[in-house]
PDB file of C-alpha atoms and ligand atoms in Angstrom:
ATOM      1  CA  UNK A   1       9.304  82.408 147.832  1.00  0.00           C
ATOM      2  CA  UNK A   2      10.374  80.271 144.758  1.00  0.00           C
ATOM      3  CA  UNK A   3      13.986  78.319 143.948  1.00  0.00           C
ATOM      4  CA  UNK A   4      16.332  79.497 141.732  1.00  0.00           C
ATOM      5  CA  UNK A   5      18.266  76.235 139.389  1.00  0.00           C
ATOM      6  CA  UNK A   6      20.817  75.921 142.445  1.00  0.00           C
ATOM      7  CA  UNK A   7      18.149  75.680 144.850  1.00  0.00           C
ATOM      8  CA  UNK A   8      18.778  79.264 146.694  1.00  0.00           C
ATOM      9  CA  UNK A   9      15.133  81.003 147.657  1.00  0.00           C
ATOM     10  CA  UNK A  10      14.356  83.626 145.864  1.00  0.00           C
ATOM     11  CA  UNK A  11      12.145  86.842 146.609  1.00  0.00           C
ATOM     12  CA  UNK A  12       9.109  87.274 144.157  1.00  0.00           C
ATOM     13  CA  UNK A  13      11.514  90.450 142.306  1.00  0.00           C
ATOM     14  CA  UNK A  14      14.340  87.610 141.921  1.00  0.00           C
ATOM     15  CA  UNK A  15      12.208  85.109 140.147  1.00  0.00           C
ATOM     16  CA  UNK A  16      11.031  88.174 138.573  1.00  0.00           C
ATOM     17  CA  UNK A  17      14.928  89.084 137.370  1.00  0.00           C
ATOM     18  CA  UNK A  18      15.163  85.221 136.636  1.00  0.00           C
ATOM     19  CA  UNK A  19      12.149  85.500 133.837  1.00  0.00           C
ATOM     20  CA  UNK A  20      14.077  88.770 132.688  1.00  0.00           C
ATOM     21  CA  UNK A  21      17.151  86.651 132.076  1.00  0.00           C
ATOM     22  CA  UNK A  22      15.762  84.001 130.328  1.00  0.00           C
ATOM     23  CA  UNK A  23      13.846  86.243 128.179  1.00  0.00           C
ATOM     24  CA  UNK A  24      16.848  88.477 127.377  1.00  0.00           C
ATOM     25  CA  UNK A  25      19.112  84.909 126.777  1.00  0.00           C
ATOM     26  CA  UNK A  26      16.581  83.679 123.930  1.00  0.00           C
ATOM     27  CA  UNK A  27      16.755  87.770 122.944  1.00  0.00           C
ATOM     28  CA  UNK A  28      20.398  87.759 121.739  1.00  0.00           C
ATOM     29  CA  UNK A  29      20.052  83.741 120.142  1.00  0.00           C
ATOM     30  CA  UNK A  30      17.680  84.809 117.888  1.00  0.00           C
ATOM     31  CA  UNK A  31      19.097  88.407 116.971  1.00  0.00           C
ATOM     32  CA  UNK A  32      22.051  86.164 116.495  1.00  0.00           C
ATOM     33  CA  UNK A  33      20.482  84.494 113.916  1.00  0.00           C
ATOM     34  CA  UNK A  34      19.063  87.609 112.217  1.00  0.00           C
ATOM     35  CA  UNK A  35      22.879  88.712 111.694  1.00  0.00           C
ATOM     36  CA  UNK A  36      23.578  85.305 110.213  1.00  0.00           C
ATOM     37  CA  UNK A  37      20.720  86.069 107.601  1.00  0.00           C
ATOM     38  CA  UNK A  38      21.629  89.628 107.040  1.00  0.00           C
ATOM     39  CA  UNK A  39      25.092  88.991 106.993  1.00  0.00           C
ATOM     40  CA  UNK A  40      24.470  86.266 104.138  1.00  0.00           C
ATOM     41  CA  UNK A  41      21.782  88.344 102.065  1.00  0.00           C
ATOM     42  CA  UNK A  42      23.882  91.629 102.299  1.00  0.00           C
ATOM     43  CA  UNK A  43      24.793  92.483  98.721  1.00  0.00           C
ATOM     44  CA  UNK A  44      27.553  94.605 100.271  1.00  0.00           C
ATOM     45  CA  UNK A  45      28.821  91.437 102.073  1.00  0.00           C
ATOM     46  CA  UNK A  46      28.868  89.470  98.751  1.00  0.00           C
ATOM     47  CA  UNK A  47      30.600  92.062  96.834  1.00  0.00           C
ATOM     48  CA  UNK A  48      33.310  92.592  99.105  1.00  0.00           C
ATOM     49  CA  UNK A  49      33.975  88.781  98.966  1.00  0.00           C
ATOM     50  CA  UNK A  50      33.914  89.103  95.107  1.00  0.00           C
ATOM     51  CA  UNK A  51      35.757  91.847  94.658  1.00  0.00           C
ATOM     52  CA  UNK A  52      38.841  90.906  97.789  1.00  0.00           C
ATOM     53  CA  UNK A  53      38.149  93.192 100.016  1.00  0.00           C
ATOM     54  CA  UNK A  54      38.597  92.314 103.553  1.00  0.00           C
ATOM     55  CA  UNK A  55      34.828  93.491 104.549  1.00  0.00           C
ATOM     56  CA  UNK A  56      31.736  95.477 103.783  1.00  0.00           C
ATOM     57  CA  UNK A  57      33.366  98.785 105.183  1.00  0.00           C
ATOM     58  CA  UNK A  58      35.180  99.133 102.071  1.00  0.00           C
ATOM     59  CA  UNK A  59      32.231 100.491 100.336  1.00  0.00           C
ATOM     60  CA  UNK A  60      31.609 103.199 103.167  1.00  0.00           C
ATOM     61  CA  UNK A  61      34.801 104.597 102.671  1.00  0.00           C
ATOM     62  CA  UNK A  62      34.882 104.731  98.969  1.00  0.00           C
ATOM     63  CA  UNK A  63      31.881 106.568  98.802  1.00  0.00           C
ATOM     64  CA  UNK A  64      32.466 108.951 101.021  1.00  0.00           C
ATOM     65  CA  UNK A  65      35.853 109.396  98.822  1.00  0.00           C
ATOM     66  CA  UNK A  66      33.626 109.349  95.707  1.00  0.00           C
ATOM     67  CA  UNK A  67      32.115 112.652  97.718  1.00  0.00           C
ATOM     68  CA  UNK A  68      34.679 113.929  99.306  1.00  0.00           C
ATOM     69  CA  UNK A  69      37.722 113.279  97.506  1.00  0.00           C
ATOM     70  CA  UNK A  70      40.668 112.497  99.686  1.00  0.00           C
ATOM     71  CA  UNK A  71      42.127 109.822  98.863  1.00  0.00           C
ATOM     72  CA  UNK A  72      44.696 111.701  96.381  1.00  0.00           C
ATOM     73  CA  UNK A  73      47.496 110.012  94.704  1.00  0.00           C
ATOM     74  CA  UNK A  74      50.309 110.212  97.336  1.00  0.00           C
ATOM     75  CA  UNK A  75      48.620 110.758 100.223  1.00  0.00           C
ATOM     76  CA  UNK A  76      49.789 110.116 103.807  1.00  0.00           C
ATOM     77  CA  UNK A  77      47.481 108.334 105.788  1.00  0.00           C
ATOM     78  CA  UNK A  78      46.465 107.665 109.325  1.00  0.00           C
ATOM     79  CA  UNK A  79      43.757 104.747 109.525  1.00  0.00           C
ATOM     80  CA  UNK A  80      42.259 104.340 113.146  1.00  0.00           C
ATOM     81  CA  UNK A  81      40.952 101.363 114.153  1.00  0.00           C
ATOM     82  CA  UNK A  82      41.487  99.920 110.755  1.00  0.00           C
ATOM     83  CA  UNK A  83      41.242  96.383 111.136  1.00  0.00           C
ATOM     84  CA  UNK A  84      40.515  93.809 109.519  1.00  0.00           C
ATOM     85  CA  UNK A  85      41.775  96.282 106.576  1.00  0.00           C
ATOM     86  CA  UNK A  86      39.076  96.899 103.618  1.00  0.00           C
ATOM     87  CA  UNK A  87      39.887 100.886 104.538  1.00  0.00           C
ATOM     88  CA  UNK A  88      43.675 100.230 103.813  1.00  0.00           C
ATOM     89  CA  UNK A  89      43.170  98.073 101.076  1.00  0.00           C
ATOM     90  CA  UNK A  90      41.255 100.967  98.943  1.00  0.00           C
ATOM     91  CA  UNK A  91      43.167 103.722 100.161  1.00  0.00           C
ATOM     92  CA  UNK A  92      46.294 102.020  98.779  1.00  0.00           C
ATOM     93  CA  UNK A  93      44.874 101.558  95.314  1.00  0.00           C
ATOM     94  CA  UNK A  94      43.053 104.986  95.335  1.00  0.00           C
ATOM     95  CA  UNK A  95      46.075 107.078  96.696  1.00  0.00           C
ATOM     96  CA  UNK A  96      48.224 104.652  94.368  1.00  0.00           C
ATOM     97  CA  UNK A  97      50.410 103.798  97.370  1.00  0.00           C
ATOM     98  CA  UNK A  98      52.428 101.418  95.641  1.00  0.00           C
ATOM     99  CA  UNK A  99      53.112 103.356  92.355  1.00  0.00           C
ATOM    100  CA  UNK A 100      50.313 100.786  90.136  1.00  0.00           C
ATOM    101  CA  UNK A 101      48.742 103.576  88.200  1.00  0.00           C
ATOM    102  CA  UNK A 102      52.106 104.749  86.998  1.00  0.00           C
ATOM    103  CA  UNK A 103      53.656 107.725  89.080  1.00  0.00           C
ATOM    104  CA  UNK A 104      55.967 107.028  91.608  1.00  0.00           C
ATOM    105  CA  UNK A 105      54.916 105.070  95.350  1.00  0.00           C
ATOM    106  CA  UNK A 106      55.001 107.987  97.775  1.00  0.00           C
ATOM    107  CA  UNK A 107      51.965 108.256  99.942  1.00  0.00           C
ATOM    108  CA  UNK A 108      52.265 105.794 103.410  1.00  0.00           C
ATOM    109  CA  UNK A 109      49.102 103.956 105.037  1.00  0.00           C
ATOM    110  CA  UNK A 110      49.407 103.853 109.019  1.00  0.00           C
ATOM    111  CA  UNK A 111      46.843 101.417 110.160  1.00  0.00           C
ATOM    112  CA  UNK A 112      46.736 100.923 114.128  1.00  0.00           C
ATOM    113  CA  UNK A 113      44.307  98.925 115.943  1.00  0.00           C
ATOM    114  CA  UNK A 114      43.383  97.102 119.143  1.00  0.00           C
ATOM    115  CA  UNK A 115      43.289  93.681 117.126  1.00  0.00           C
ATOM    116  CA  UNK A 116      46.137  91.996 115.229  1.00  0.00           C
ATOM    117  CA  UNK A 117      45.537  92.354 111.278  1.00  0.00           C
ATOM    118  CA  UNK A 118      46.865  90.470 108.126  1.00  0.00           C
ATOM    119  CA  UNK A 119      49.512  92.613 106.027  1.00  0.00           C
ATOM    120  CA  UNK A 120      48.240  94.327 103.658  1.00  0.00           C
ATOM    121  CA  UNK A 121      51.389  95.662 100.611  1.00  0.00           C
ATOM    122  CA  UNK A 122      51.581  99.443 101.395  1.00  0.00           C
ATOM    123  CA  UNK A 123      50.463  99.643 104.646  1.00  0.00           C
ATOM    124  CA  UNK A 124      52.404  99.902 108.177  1.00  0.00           C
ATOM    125  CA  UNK A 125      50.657  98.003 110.649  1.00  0.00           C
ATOM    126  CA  UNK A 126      50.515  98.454 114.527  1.00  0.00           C
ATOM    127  CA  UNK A 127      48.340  96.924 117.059  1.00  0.00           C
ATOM    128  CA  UNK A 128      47.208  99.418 119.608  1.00  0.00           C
ATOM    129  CA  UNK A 129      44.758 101.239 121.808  1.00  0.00           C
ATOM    130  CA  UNK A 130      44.438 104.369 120.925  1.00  0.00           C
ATOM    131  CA  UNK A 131      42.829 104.926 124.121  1.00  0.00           C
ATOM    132  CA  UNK A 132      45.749 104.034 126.510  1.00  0.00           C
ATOM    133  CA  UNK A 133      47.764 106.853 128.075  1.00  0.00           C
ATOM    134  CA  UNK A 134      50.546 108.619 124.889  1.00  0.00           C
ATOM    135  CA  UNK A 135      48.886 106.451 122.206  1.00  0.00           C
ATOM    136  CA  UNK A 136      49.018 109.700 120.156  1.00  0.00           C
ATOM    137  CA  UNK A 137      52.892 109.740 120.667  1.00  0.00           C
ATOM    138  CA  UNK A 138      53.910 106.461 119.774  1.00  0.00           C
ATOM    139  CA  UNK A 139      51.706 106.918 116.491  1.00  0.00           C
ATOM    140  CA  UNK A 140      53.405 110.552 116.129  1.00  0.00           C
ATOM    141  CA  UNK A 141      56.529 108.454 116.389  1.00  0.00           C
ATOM    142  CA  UNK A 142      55.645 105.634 113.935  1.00  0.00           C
ATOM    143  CA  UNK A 143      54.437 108.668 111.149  1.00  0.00           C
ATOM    144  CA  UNK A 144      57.359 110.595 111.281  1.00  0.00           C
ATOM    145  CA  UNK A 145      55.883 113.931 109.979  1.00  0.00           C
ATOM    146  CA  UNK A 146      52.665 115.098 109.030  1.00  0.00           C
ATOM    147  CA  UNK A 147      49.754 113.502 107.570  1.00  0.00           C
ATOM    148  CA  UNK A 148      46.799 114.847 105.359  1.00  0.00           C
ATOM    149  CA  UNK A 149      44.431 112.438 106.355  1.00  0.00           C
ATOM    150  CA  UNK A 150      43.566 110.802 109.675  1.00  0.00           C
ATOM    151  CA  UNK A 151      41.070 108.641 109.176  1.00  0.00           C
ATOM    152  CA  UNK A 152      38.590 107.161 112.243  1.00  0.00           C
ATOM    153  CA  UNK A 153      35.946 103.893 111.946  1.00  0.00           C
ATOM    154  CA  UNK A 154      36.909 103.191 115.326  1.00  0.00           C
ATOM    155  CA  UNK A 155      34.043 101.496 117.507  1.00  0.00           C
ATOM    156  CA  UNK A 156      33.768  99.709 120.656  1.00  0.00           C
ATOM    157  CA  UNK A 157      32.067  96.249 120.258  1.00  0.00           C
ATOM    158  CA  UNK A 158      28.302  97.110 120.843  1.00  0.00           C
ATOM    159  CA  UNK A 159      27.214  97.186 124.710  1.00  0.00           C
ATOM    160  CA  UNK A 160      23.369  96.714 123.524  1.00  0.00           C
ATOM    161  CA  UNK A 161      22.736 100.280 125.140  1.00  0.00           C
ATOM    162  CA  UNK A 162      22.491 103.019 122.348  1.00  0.00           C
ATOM    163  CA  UNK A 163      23.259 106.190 125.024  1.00  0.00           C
ATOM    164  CA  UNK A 164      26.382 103.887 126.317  1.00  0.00           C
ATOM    165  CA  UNK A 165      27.122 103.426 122.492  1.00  0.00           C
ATOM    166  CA  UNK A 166      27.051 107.068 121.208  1.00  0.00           C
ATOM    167  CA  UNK A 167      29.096 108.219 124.244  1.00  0.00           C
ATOM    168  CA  UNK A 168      31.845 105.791 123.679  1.00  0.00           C
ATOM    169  CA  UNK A 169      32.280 106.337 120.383  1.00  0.00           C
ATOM    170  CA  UNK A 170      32.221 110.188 120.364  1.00  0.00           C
ATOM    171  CA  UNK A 171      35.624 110.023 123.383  1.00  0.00           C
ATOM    172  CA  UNK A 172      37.243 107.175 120.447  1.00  0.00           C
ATOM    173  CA  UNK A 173      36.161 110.314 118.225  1.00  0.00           C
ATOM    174  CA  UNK A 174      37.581 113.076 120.101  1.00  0.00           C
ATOM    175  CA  UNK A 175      40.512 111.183 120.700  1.00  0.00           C
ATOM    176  CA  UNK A 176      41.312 110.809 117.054  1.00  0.00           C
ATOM    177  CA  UNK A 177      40.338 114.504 116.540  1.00  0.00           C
ATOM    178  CA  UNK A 178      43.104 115.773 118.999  1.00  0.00           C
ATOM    179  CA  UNK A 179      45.524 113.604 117.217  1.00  0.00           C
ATOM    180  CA  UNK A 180      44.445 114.937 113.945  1.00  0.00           C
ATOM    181  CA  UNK A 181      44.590 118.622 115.002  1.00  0.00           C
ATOM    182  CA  UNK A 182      48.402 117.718 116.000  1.00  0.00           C
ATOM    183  CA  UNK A 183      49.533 115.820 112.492  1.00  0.00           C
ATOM    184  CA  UNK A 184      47.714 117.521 109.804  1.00  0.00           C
ATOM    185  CA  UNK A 185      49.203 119.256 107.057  1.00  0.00           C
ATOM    186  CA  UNK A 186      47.882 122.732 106.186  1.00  0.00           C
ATOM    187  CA  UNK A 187      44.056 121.820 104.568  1.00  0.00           C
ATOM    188  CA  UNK A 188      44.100 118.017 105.645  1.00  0.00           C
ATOM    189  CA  UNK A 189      40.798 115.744 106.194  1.00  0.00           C
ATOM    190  CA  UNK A 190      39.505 114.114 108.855  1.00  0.00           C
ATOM    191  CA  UNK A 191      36.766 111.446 108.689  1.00  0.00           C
ATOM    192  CA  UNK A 192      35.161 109.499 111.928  1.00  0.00           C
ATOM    193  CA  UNK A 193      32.690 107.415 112.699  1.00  0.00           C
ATOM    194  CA  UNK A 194      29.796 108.292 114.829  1.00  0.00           C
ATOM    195  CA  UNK A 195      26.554 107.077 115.905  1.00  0.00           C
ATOM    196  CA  UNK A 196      23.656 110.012 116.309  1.00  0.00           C
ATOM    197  CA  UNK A 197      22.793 110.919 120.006  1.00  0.00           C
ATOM    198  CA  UNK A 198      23.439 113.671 122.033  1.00  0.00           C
ATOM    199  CA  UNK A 199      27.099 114.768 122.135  1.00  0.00           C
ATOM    200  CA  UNK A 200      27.552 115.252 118.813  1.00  0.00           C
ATOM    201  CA  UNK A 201      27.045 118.650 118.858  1.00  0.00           C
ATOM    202  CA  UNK A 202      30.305 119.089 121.019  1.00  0.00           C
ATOM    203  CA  UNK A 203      32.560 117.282 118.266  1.00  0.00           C
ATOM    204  CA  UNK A 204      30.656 119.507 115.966  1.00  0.00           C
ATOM    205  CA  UNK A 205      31.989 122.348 117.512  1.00  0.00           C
ATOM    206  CA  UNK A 206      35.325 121.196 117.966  1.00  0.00           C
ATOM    207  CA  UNK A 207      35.843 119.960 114.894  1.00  0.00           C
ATOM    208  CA  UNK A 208      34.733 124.034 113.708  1.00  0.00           C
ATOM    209  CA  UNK A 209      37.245 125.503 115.312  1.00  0.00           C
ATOM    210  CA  UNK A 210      39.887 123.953 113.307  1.00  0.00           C
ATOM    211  CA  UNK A 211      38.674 123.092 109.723  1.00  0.00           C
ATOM    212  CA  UNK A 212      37.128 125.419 107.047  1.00  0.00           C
ATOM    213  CA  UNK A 213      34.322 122.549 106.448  1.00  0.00           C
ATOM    214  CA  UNK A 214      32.416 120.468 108.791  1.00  0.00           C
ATOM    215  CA  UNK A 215      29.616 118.233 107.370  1.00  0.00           C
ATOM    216  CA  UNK A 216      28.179 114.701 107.947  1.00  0.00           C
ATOM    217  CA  UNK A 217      27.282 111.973 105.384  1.00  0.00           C
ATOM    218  CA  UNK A 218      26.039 108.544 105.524  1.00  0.00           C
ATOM    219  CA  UNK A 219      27.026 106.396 102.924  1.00  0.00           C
ATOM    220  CA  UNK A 220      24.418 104.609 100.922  1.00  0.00           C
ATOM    221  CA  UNK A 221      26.346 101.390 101.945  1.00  0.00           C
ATOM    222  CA  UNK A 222      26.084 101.932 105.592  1.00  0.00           C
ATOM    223  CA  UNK A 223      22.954 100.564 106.790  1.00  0.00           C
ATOM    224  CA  UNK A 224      19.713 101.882 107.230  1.00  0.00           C
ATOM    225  CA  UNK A 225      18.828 100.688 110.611  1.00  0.00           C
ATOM    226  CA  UNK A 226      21.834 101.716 111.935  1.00  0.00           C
ATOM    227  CA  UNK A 227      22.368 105.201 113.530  1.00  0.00           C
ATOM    228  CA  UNK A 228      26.192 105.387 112.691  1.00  0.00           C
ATOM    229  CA  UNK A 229      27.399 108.107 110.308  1.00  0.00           C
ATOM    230  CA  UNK A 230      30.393 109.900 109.190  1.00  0.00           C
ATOM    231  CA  UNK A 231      31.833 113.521 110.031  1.00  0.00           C
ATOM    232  CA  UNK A 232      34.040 114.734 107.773  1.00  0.00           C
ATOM    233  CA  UNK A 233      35.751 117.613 108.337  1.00  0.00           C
ATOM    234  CA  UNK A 234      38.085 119.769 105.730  1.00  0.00           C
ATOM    235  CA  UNK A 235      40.553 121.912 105.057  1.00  0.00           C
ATOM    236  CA  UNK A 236      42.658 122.121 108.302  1.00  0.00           C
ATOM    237  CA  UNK A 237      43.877 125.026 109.303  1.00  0.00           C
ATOM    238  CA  UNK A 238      47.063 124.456 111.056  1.00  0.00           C
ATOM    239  CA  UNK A 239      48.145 127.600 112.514  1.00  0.00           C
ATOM    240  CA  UNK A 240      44.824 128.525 114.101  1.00  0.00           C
ATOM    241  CA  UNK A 241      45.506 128.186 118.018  1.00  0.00           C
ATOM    242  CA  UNK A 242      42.246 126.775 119.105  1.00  0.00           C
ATOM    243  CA  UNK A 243      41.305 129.334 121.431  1.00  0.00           C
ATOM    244  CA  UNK A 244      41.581 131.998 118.542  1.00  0.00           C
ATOM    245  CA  UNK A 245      39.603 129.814 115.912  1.00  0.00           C
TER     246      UNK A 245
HETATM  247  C1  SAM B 301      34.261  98.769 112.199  1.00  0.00           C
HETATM  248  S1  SAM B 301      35.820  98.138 112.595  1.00  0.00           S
HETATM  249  C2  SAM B 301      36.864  98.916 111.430  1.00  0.00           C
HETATM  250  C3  SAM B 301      36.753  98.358 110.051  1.00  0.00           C
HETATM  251  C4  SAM B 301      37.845  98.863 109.148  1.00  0.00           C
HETATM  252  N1  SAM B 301      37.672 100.270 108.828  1.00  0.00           N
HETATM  253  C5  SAM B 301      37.897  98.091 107.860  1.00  0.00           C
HETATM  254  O1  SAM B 301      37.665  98.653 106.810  1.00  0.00           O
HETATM  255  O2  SAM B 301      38.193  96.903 107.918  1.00  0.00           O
HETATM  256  C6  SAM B 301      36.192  99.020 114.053  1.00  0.00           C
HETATM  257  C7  SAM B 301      37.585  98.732 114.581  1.00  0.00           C
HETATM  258  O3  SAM B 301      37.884  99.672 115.615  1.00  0.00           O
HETATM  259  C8  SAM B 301      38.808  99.038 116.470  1.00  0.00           C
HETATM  260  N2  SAM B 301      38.919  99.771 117.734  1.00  0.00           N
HETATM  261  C9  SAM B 301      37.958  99.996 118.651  1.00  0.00           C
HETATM  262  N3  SAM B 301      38.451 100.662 119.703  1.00  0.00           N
HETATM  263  C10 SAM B 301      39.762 100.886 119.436  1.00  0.00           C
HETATM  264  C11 SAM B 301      40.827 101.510 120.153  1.00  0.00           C
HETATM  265  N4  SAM B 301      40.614 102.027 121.371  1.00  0.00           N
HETATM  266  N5  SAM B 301      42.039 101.559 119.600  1.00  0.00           N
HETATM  267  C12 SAM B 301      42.262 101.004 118.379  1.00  0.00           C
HETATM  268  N6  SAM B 301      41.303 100.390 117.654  1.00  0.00           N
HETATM  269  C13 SAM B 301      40.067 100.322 118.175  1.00  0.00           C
HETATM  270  C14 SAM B 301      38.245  97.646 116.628  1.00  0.00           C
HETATM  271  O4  SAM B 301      39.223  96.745 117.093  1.00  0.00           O
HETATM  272  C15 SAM B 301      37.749  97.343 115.202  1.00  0.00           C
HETATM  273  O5  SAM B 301      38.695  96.604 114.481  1.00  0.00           O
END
């Protein structure tokens, strides 16, 4: 039997589990310093600090609005899990939120998340989780009427276990799709995030039932080690009861 650091005995599986631990601590300190690099050699990264833009996501979501087109002057918004804000910040200029290109300032930006967030001109900010019981009501509330985009990059902080991953963001997914099926306008998008693994299909399906288009892109700016992709899904139909889709 060996000692653990506070002297307790230890089977030969516990010393075992000890080695495990100290391999997995020295695991994370140098994967933390892998970020550090990436983070600081990411042209993404430096372009979003060049250009004011509160983070690399920025990028994702204007090219899959260079694809997709959504973003339309005037727009009303739902952003889900939209801190700290790069979403927001191009969705105001690109649906000219606050009247810049000329035009009047009609469309509205509803940004909730779990985390507080700087104000951003344009937007309406709420923290929230979207996950806790009538979260969909109180944002219901705070819109006021219909939207014709509900937008998703919601994600749990990573648990280090892809399966535990994909699962959790797929329910943050399905979440926002049930919201979206309840505010969309008549031929409305919705975007989410998702990370590949086995319950997409479900969403896929779902997400059928109630929009004329249903297709998944990765934006060149999302990273290529990374599993996480975007559904997008088109053309609502709003007065298809689900069961008769
Ligand atoms: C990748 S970040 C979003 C980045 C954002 N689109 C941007 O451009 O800055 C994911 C966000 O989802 C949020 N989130 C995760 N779970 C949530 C929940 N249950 N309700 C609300 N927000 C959530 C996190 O707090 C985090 O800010």
């Amino acid at each position: 039997m060996g000692k653990t650091p506070t002297g307790k005995n230890t089977s030969g599986r516990g010393q075992r589990d000890l080695k495990v631990k100290v391999k997995s601590a020295r695991g994370r300190k140098l994967s933390s310093t892998r970020w550090l690099q990436r983070q600081l050699n990411d042209p993404y990264v430096k372009r979003a600090k060049a250009e004011g833009y509160r983070g690399r996501a920025a990028f994702k979501i204007m090219e899959l609005d260079d694809k997709f087109r959504f973003l339309l002057p005037g727009a009303r918004i739902v952003d889900l899990g939209a801190a700290p804000g790069g979403w927001c910040q191009v969705a105001v200029k690109r649906s000219n939120i606050l009247g810049e290109k000329g035009g009047k300032a009609v469309g509205t930006i509803l940004a909730v998340d779990l985390q507080e967030m700087e104000p951003i001109a344009g937007c309406e900010i709420h923290q929230l989780d979207f996950m806790e019981d009538d979260a969909d009501l109180k944002v219901k509330e705070w819109l006021g009427g219909k939207a014709d985009v509900v937008m998703s990059d919601m994600a749990a902080a990573s648990s280090g276990h892809k399966q535990t991953d994909h699962l959790r963001i797929i329910a943050l997914c399905e979440a926002a799709a049930y919201f979206a099926f309840d505010v969309l306008e008549e031929g409305g998008t919705f975007i989410a995030k998702t990370l590949a693994g086995g319950a997409e299909g479900e969403l896929q399906k779902l997400l059928k039932q109630r929009f004329r288009k249903v297709a998944n892109f990765k934006p060149p700016s999302s990273r290529a080690d990374s599993s996480e992709k975007f559904v997008v899904a088109r053309g609502f139909k709003a007065d298809v009861p689900m069961d008769d889709a």
